[in-house]
Amino acid sequence: TTQEVYAGVALDAPLTPTFKVYKDIDESDGIYASFALSHTVPNLIRFSEKVNMSLALSAAVGWGDHKNNRFYYAGTDSSGLADLTVSAGLPITIGDHLTIKPGVLYTVLLDHDVRRNMRGAGLDPTNVCPGISFTFSF
């Protein structure tokens, strides 16, 4: 229910390094920053002239200041590394306009106190999320 503004930069370099900073402007007044690396292996499998599958991999680590971490992780009142996210997807390009991307995302909270608090509340500090996206470009 809160609102954020953010800015980011990505470099057109090997592993496509990306850095983003989010500033909550509503409820937490906190700051969250993430650094990510990603790589795509294009045309991993070519099913036909118009259909191919690639491999997309990424990893990101997030840091939150004490306001961000207190808001999102009850019982935590310090700044520090917040989470690690790793993802893999298999984008399937069909023709010039359609891409179907099945994938999986794994997230783990990094702070020891946050993980302990989550477990104490009966929650799992890790998350696996399978998904699929459809993109039509024109």
mmCIF file with all atom_site columns, C-alpha atoms in Angstrom:
data_model
loop_
_atom_site.group_PDB
_atom_site.id
_atom_site.type_symbol
_atom_site.label_atom_id
_atom_site.label_alt_id
_atom_site.label_comp_id
_atom_site.label_asym_id
_atom_site.label_entity_id
_atom_site.label_seq_id
_atom_site.pdbx_PDB_ins_code
_atom_site.Cartn_x
_atom_site.Cartn_y
_atom_site.Cartn_z
_atom_site.occupancy
_atom_site.B_iso_or_equiv
_atom_site.pdbx_formal_charge
_atom_site.auth_seq_id
_atom_site.auth_comp_id
_atom_site.auth_asym_id
_atom_site.auth_atom_id
_atom_site.pdbx_PDB_model_num
ATOM 1   C CA . THR A 1 1   ? 0.000  0.000   0.000   1.00 0.00 ? 1   THR A CA 1
ATOM 2   C CA . THR A 1 2   ? 3.004  2.290   -0.106  1.00 0.00 ? 2   THR A CA 1
ATOM 3   C CA . GLN A 1 3   ? 4.520  4.274   -2.960  1.00 0.00 ? 3   GLN A CA 1
ATOM 4   C CA . GLU A 1 4   ? 8.082  4.420   -4.260  1.00 0.00 ? 4   GLU A CA 1
ATOM 5   C CA . VAL A 1 5   ? 10.140 6.286   -6.796  1.00 0.00 ? 5   VAL A CA 1
ATOM 6   C CA . TYR A 1 6   ? 13.204 4.687   -8.304  1.00 0.00 ? 6   TYR A CA 1
ATOM 7   C CA . ALA A 1 7   ? 16.102 5.260   -10.634 1.00 0.00 ? 7   ALA A CA 1
ATOM 8   C CA . GLY A 1 8   ? 18.416 2.774   -12.239 1.00 0.00 ? 8   GLY A CA 1
ATOM 9   C CA . VAL A 1 9   ? 21.242 2.322   -14.638 1.00 0.00 ? 9   VAL A CA 1
ATOM 10  C CA . ALA A 1 10  ? 22.248 -0.664  -16.767 1.00 0.00 ? 10  ALA A CA 1
ATOM 11  C CA . LEU A 1 11  ? 25.503 -1.029  -18.618 1.00 0.00 ? 11  LEU A CA 1
ATOM 12  C CA . ASP A 1 12  ? 25.754 -2.541  -22.075 1.00 0.00 ? 12  ASP A CA 1
ATOM 13  C CA . ALA A 1 13  ? 28.661 -4.722  -20.985 1.00 0.00 ? 13  ALA A CA 1
ATOM 14  C CA . PRO A 1 14  ? 29.278 -8.406  -20.288 1.00 0.00 ? 14  PRO A CA 1
ATOM 15  C CA . LEU A 1 15  ? 26.773 -9.720  -17.711 1.00 0.00 ? 15  LEU A CA 1
ATOM 16  C CA . THR A 1 16  ? 24.709 -6.507  -18.123 1.00 0.00 ? 16  THR A CA 1
ATOM 17  C CA . PRO A 1 17  ? 25.357 -5.006  -14.670 1.00 0.00 ? 17  PRO A CA 1
ATOM 18  C CA . THR A 1 18  ? 22.324 -3.134  -13.350 1.00 0.00 ? 18  THR A CA 1
ATOM 19  C CA . PHE A 1 19  ? 21.986 -0.901  -10.294 1.00 0.00 ? 19  PHE A CA 1
ATOM 20  C CA . LYS A 1 20  ? 18.644 0.447   -9.019  1.00 0.00 ? 20  LYS A CA 1
ATOM 21  C CA . VAL A 1 21  ? 17.725 2.565   -5.994  1.00 0.00 ? 21  VAL A CA 1
ATOM 22  C CA . TYR A 1 22  ? 14.155 2.721   -4.656  1.00 0.00 ? 22  TYR A CA 1
ATOM 23  C CA . LYS A 1 23  ? 12.972 5.433   -2.253  1.00 0.00 ? 23  LYS A CA 1
ATOM 24  C CA . ASP A 1 24  ? 9.720  4.944   -0.377  1.00 0.00 ? 24  ASP A CA 1
ATOM 25  C CA . ILE A 1 25  ? 7.785  8.227   -0.344  1.00 0.00 ? 25  ILE A CA 1
ATOM 26  C CA . ASP A 1 26  ? 4.768  7.115   1.642   1.00 0.00 ? 26  ASP A CA 1
ATOM 27  C CA . GLU A 1 27  ? 4.928  4.731   4.589   1.00 0.00 ? 27  GLU A CA 1
ATOM 28  C CA . SER A 1 28  ? 8.462  3.564   5.376   1.00 0.00 ? 28  SER A CA 1
ATOM 29  C CA . ASP A 1 29  ? 10.521 6.511   4.094   1.00 0.00 ? 29  ASP A CA 1
ATOM 30  C CA . GLY A 1 30  ? 13.213 3.891   3.503   1.00 0.00 ? 30  GLY A CA 1
ATOM 31  C CA . ILE A 1 31  ? 15.727 3.169   0.787   1.00 0.00 ? 31  ILE A CA 1
ATOM 32  C CA . TYR A 1 32  ? 16.296 -0.138  -1.007  1.00 0.00 ? 32  TYR A CA 1
ATOM 33  C CA . ALA A 1 33  ? 19.067 -0.718  -3.558  1.00 0.00 ? 33  ALA A CA 1
ATOM 34  C CA . SER A 1 34  ? 19.757 -3.694  -5.787  1.00 0.00 ? 34  SER A CA 1
ATOM 35  C CA . PHE A 1 35  ? 22.690 -4.790  -7.906  1.00 0.00 ? 35  PHE A CA 1
ATOM 36  C CA . ALA A 1 36  ? 22.049 -7.392  -10.601 1.00 0.00 ? 36  ALA A CA 1
ATOM 37  C CA . LEU A 1 37  ? 23.905 -9.343  -13.239 1.00 0.00 ? 37  LEU A CA 1
ATOM 38  C CA . SER A 1 38  ? 22.234 -11.136 -16.123 1.00 0.00 ? 38  SER A CA 1
ATOM 39  C CA . HIS A 1 39  ? 23.158 -13.059 -19.212 1.00 0.00 ? 39  HIS A CA 1
ATOM 40  C CA . THR A 1 40  ? 21.190 -14.519 -22.101 1.00 0.00 ? 40  THR A CA 1
ATOM 41  C CA . VAL A 1 41  ? 22.421 -17.297 -24.349 1.00 0.00 ? 41  VAL A CA 1
ATOM 42  C CA . PRO A 1 42  ? 20.511 -16.614 -27.560 1.00 0.00 ? 42  PRO A CA 1
ATOM 43  C CA . ASN A 1 43  ? 19.256 -19.313 -29.914 1.00 0.00 ? 43  ASN A CA 1
ATOM 44  C CA . LEU A 1 44  ? 20.152 -22.165 -27.589 1.00 0.00 ? 44  LEU A CA 1
ATOM 45  C CA . ILE A 1 45  ? 17.809 -24.449 -29.530 1.00 0.00 ? 45  ILE A CA 1
ATOM 46  C CA . ARG A 1 46  ? 16.495 -23.657 -32.988 1.00 0.00 ? 46  ARG A CA 1
ATOM 47  C CA . PHE A 1 47  ? 13.230 -25.505 -33.602 1.00 0.00 ? 47  PHE A CA 1
ATOM 48  C CA . SER A 1 48  ? 12.687 -23.950 -37.023 1.00 0.00 ? 48  SER A CA 1
ATOM 49  C CA . GLU A 1 49  ? 13.583 -20.831 -38.975 1.00 0.00 ? 49  GLU A CA 1
ATOM 50  C CA . LYS A 1 50  ? 10.964 -18.821 -37.033 1.00 0.00 ? 50  LYS A CA 1
ATOM 51  C CA . VAL A 1 51  ? 11.031 -20.573 -33.616 1.00 0.00 ? 51  VAL A CA 1
ATOM 52  C CA . ASN A 1 52  ? 13.982 -20.676 -31.225 1.00 0.00 ? 52  ASN A CA 1
ATOM 53  C CA . MET A 1 53  ? 14.661 -20.974 -27.511 1.00 0.00 ? 53  MET A CA 1
ATOM 54  C CA . SER A 1 54  ? 17.235 -19.026 -25.494 1.00 0.00 ? 54  SER A CA 1
ATOM 55  C CA . LEU A 1 55  ? 18.486 -19.289 -21.909 1.00 0.00 ? 55  LEU A CA 1
ATOM 56  C CA . ALA A 1 56  ? 18.152 -16.243 -19.640 1.00 0.00 ? 56  ALA A CA 1
ATOM 57  C CA . LEU A 1 57  ? 19.948 -16.197 -16.259 1.00 0.00 ? 57  LEU A CA 1
ATOM 58  C CA . SER A 1 58  ? 20.099 -13.467 -13.622 1.00 0.00 ? 58  SER A CA 1
ATOM 59  C CA . ALA A 1 59  ? 21.106 -12.843 -10.027 1.00 0.00 ? 59  ALA A CA 1
ATOM 60  C CA . ALA A 1 60  ? 20.483 -9.804  -7.832  1.00 0.00 ? 60  ALA A CA 1
ATOM 61  C CA . VAL A 1 61  ? 21.405 -8.822  -4.300  1.00 0.00 ? 61  VAL A CA 1
ATOM 62  C CA . GLY A 1 62  ? 19.394 -6.232  -2.390  1.00 0.00 ? 62  GLY A CA 1
ATOM 63  C CA . TRP A 1 63  ? 20.313 -3.886  0.467   1.00 0.00 ? 63  TRP A CA 1
ATOM 64  C CA . GLY A 1 64  ? 17.905 -1.937  2.658   1.00 0.00 ? 64  GLY A CA 1
ATOM 65  C CA . ASP A 1 65  ? 18.434 0.906   5.102   1.00 0.00 ? 65  ASP A CA 1
ATOM 66  C CA . HIS A 1 66  ? 17.067 0.571   8.644   1.00 0.00 ? 66  HIS A CA 1
ATOM 67  C CA . LYS A 1 67  ? 13.740 2.251   7.744   1.00 0.00 ? 67  LYS A CA 1
ATOM 68  C CA . ASN A 1 68  ? 13.139 -0.077  4.795   1.00 0.00 ? 68  ASN A CA 1
ATOM 69  C CA . ASN A 1 69  ? 14.111 -3.182  6.742   1.00 0.00 ? 69  ASN A CA 1
ATOM 70  C CA . ARG A 1 70  ? 12.012 -2.219  9.785   1.00 0.00 ? 70  ARG A CA 1
ATOM 71  C CA . PHE A 1 71  ? 8.952  -1.706  7.530   1.00 0.00 ? 71  PHE A CA 1
ATOM 72  C CA . TYR A 1 72  ? 9.296  -4.911  5.515   1.00 0.00 ? 72  TYR A CA 1
ATOM 73  C CA . TYR A 1 73  ? 10.900 -7.231  8.099   1.00 0.00 ? 73  TYR A CA 1
ATOM 74  C CA . ALA A 1 74  ? 9.294  -6.874  11.511  1.00 0.00 ? 74  ALA A CA 1
ATOM 75  C CA . GLY A 1 75  ? 11.761 -7.040  14.374  1.00 0.00 ? 75  GLY A CA 1
ATOM 76  C CA . THR A 1 76  ? 14.681 -5.727  12.302  1.00 0.00 ? 76  THR A CA 1
ATOM 77  C CA . ASP A 1 77  ? 16.003 -2.247  12.955  1.00 0.00 ? 77  ASP A CA 1
ATOM 78  C CA . SER A 1 78  ? 19.313 -2.193  11.121  1.00 0.00 ? 78  SER A CA 1
ATOM 79  C CA . SER A 1 79  ? 20.592 -1.541  7.626   1.00 0.00 ? 79  SER A CA 1
ATOM 80  C CA . GLY A 1 80  ? 22.079 -4.404  5.681   1.00 0.00 ? 80  GLY A CA 1
ATOM 81  C CA . LEU A 1 81  ? 21.817 -6.963  2.924   1.00 0.00 ? 81  LEU A CA 1
ATOM 82  C CA . ALA A 1 82  ? 18.174 -7.862  2.497   1.00 0.00 ? 82  ALA A CA 1
ATOM 83  C CA . ASP A 1 83  ? 17.781 -10.553 -0.145  1.00 0.00 ? 83  ASP A CA 1
ATOM 84  C CA . LEU A 1 84  ? 19.284 -12.585 -2.944  1.00 0.00 ? 84  LEU A CA 1
ATOM 85  C CA . THR A 1 85  ? 17.268 -13.440 -6.042  1.00 0.00 ? 85  THR A CA 1
ATOM 86  C CA . VAL A 1 86  ? 18.325 -15.921 -8.714  1.00 0.00 ? 86  VAL A CA 1
ATOM 87  C CA . SER A 1 87  ? 16.266 -16.627 -11.821 1.00 0.00 ? 87  SER A CA 1
ATOM 88  C CA . ALA A 1 88  ? 16.374 -18.765 -14.939 1.00 0.00 ? 88  ALA A CA 1
ATOM 89  C CA . GLY A 1 89  ? 14.084 -18.654 -17.923 1.00 0.00 ? 89  GLY A CA 1
ATOM 90  C CA . LEU A 1 90  ? 13.721 -20.210 -21.347 1.00 0.00 ? 90  LEU A CA 1
ATOM 91  C CA . PRO A 1 91  ? 12.399 -17.508 -23.708 1.00 0.00 ? 91  PRO A CA 1
ATOM 92  C CA . ILE A 1 92  ? 10.833 -19.097 -26.767 1.00 0.00 ? 92  ILE A CA 1
ATOM 93  C CA . THR A 1 93  ? 10.613 -16.674 -29.683 1.00 0.00 ? 93  THR A CA 1
ATOM 94  C CA . ILE A 1 94  ? 7.916  -17.425 -32.246 1.00 0.00 ? 94  ILE A CA 1
ATOM 95  C CA . GLY A 1 95  ? 8.209  -15.308 -35.356 1.00 0.00 ? 95  GLY A CA 1
ATOM 96  C CA . ASP A 1 96  ? 9.016  -11.630 -35.088 1.00 0.00 ? 96  ASP A CA 1
ATOM 97  C CA . HIS A 1 97  ? 6.459  -10.627 -32.451 1.00 0.00 ? 97  HIS A CA 1
ATOM 98  C CA . LEU A 1 98  ? 5.714  -13.306 -29.843 1.00 0.00 ? 98  LEU A CA 1
ATOM 99  C CA . THR A 1 99  ? 7.887  -14.535 -26.959 1.00 0.00 ? 99  THR A CA 1
ATOM 100 C CA . ILE A 1 100 ? 6.770  -17.081 -24.364 1.00 0.00 ? 100 ILE A CA 1
ATOM 101 C CA . LYS A 1 101 ? 9.064  -17.306 -21.338 1.00 0.00 ? 101 LYS A CA 1
ATOM 102 C CA . PRO A 1 102 ? 8.650  -20.067 -18.754 1.00 0.00 ? 102 PRO A CA 1
ATOM 103 C CA . GLY A 1 103 ? 10.962 -19.593 -15.796 1.00 0.00 ? 103 GLY A CA 1
ATOM 104 C CA . VAL A 1 104 ? 11.659 -19.962 -12.118 1.00 0.00 ? 104 VAL A CA 1
ATOM 105 C CA . LEU A 1 105 ? 12.712 -17.424 -9.503  1.00 0.00 ? 105 LEU A CA 1
ATOM 106 C CA . TYR A 1 106 ? 14.340 -18.240 -6.152  1.00 0.00 ? 106 TYR A CA 1
ATOM 107 C CA . THR A 1 107 ? 14.591 -15.638 -3.377  1.00 0.00 ? 107 THR A CA 1
ATOM 108 C CA . VAL A 1 108 ? 16.231 -15.942 0.037   1.00 0.00 ? 108 VAL A CA 1
ATOM 109 C CA . LEU A 1 109 ? 16.433 -13.365 2.812   1.00 0.00 ? 109 LEU A CA 1
ATOM 110 C CA . LEU A 1 110 ? 20.075 -12.808 3.724   1.00 0.00 ? 110 LEU A CA 1
ATOM 111 C CA . ASP A 1 111 ? 19.999 -11.219 7.188   1.00 0.00 ? 111 ASP A CA 1
ATOM 112 C CA . HIS A 1 112 ? 20.299 -13.799 9.990   1.00 0.00 ? 112 HIS A CA 1
ATOM 113 C CA . ASP A 1 113 ? 17.932 -11.902 12.325  1.00 0.00 ? 113 ASP A CA 1
ATOM 114 C CA . VAL A 1 114 ? 15.335 -11.459 9.580   1.00 0.00 ? 114 VAL A CA 1
ATOM 115 C CA . ARG A 1 115 ? 15.425 -15.203 8.758   1.00 0.00 ? 115 ARG A CA 1
ATOM 116 C CA . ARG A 1 116 ? 15.100 -16.078 12.467  1.00 0.00 ? 116 ARG A CA 1
ATOM 117 C CA . ASN A 1 117 ? 12.160 -13.672 12.883  1.00 0.00 ? 117 ASN A CA 1
ATOM 118 C CA . MET A 1 118 ? 10.436 -15.074 9.806   1.00 0.00 ? 118 MET A CA 1
ATOM 119 C CA . ARG A 1 119 ? 10.845 -18.654 11.029  1.00 0.00 ? 119 ARG A CA 1
ATOM 120 C CA . GLY A 1 120 ? 9.624  -17.606 14.492  1.00 0.00 ? 120 GLY A CA 1
ATOM 121 C CA . ALA A 1 121 ? 6.471  -16.233 12.866  1.00 0.00 ? 121 ALA A CA 1
ATOM 122 C CA . GLY A 1 122 ? 5.976  -19.518 11.006  1.00 0.00 ? 122 GLY A CA 1
ATOM 123 C CA . LEU A 1 123 ? 7.083  -18.077 7.669   1.00 0.00 ? 123 LEU A CA 1
ATOM 124 C CA . ASP A 1 124 ? 9.686  -19.404 5.252   1.00 0.00 ? 124 ASP A CA 1
ATOM 125 C CA . PRO A 1 125 ? 12.543 -16.967 4.479   1.00 0.00 ? 125 PRO A CA 1
ATOM 126 C CA . THR A 1 126 ? 12.948 -18.552 1.040   1.00 0.00 ? 126 THR A CA 1
ATOM 127 C CA . ASN A 1 127 ? 10.599 -18.478 -1.894  1.00 0.00 ? 127 ASN A CA 1
ATOM 128 C CA . VAL A 1 128 ? 10.470 -20.417 -5.169  1.00 0.00 ? 128 VAL A CA 1
ATOM 129 C CA . CYS A 1 129 ? 8.168  -18.967 -7.781  1.00 0.00 ? 129 CYS A CA 1
ATOM 130 C CA . PRO A 1 130 ? 7.605  -20.640 -11.144 1.00 0.00 ? 130 PRO A CA 1
ATOM 131 C CA . GLY A 1 131 ? 5.976  -18.529 -13.808 1.00 0.00 ? 131 GLY A CA 1
ATOM 132 C CA . ILE A 1 132 ? 5.368  -17.869 -17.447 1.00 0.00 ? 132 ILE A CA 1
ATOM 133 C CA . SER A 1 133 ? 5.185  -14.613 -19.363 1.00 0.00 ? 133 SER A CA 1
ATOM 134 C CA . PHE A 1 134 ? 3.809  -13.798 -22.799 1.00 0.00 ? 134 PHE A CA 1
ATOM 135 C CA . THR A 1 135 ? 5.161  -10.817 -24.722 1.00 0.00 ? 135 THR A CA 1
ATOM 136 C CA . PHE A 1 136 ? 3.752  -9.531  -27.971 1.00 0.00 ? 136 PHE A CA 1
ATOM 137 C CA . SER A 1 137 ? 5.734  -6.713  -29.538 1.00 0.00 ? 137 SER A CA 1
ATOM 138 C CA . PHE A 1 138 ? 4.791  -4.661  -32.544 1.00 0.00 ? 138 PHE A CA 1
#
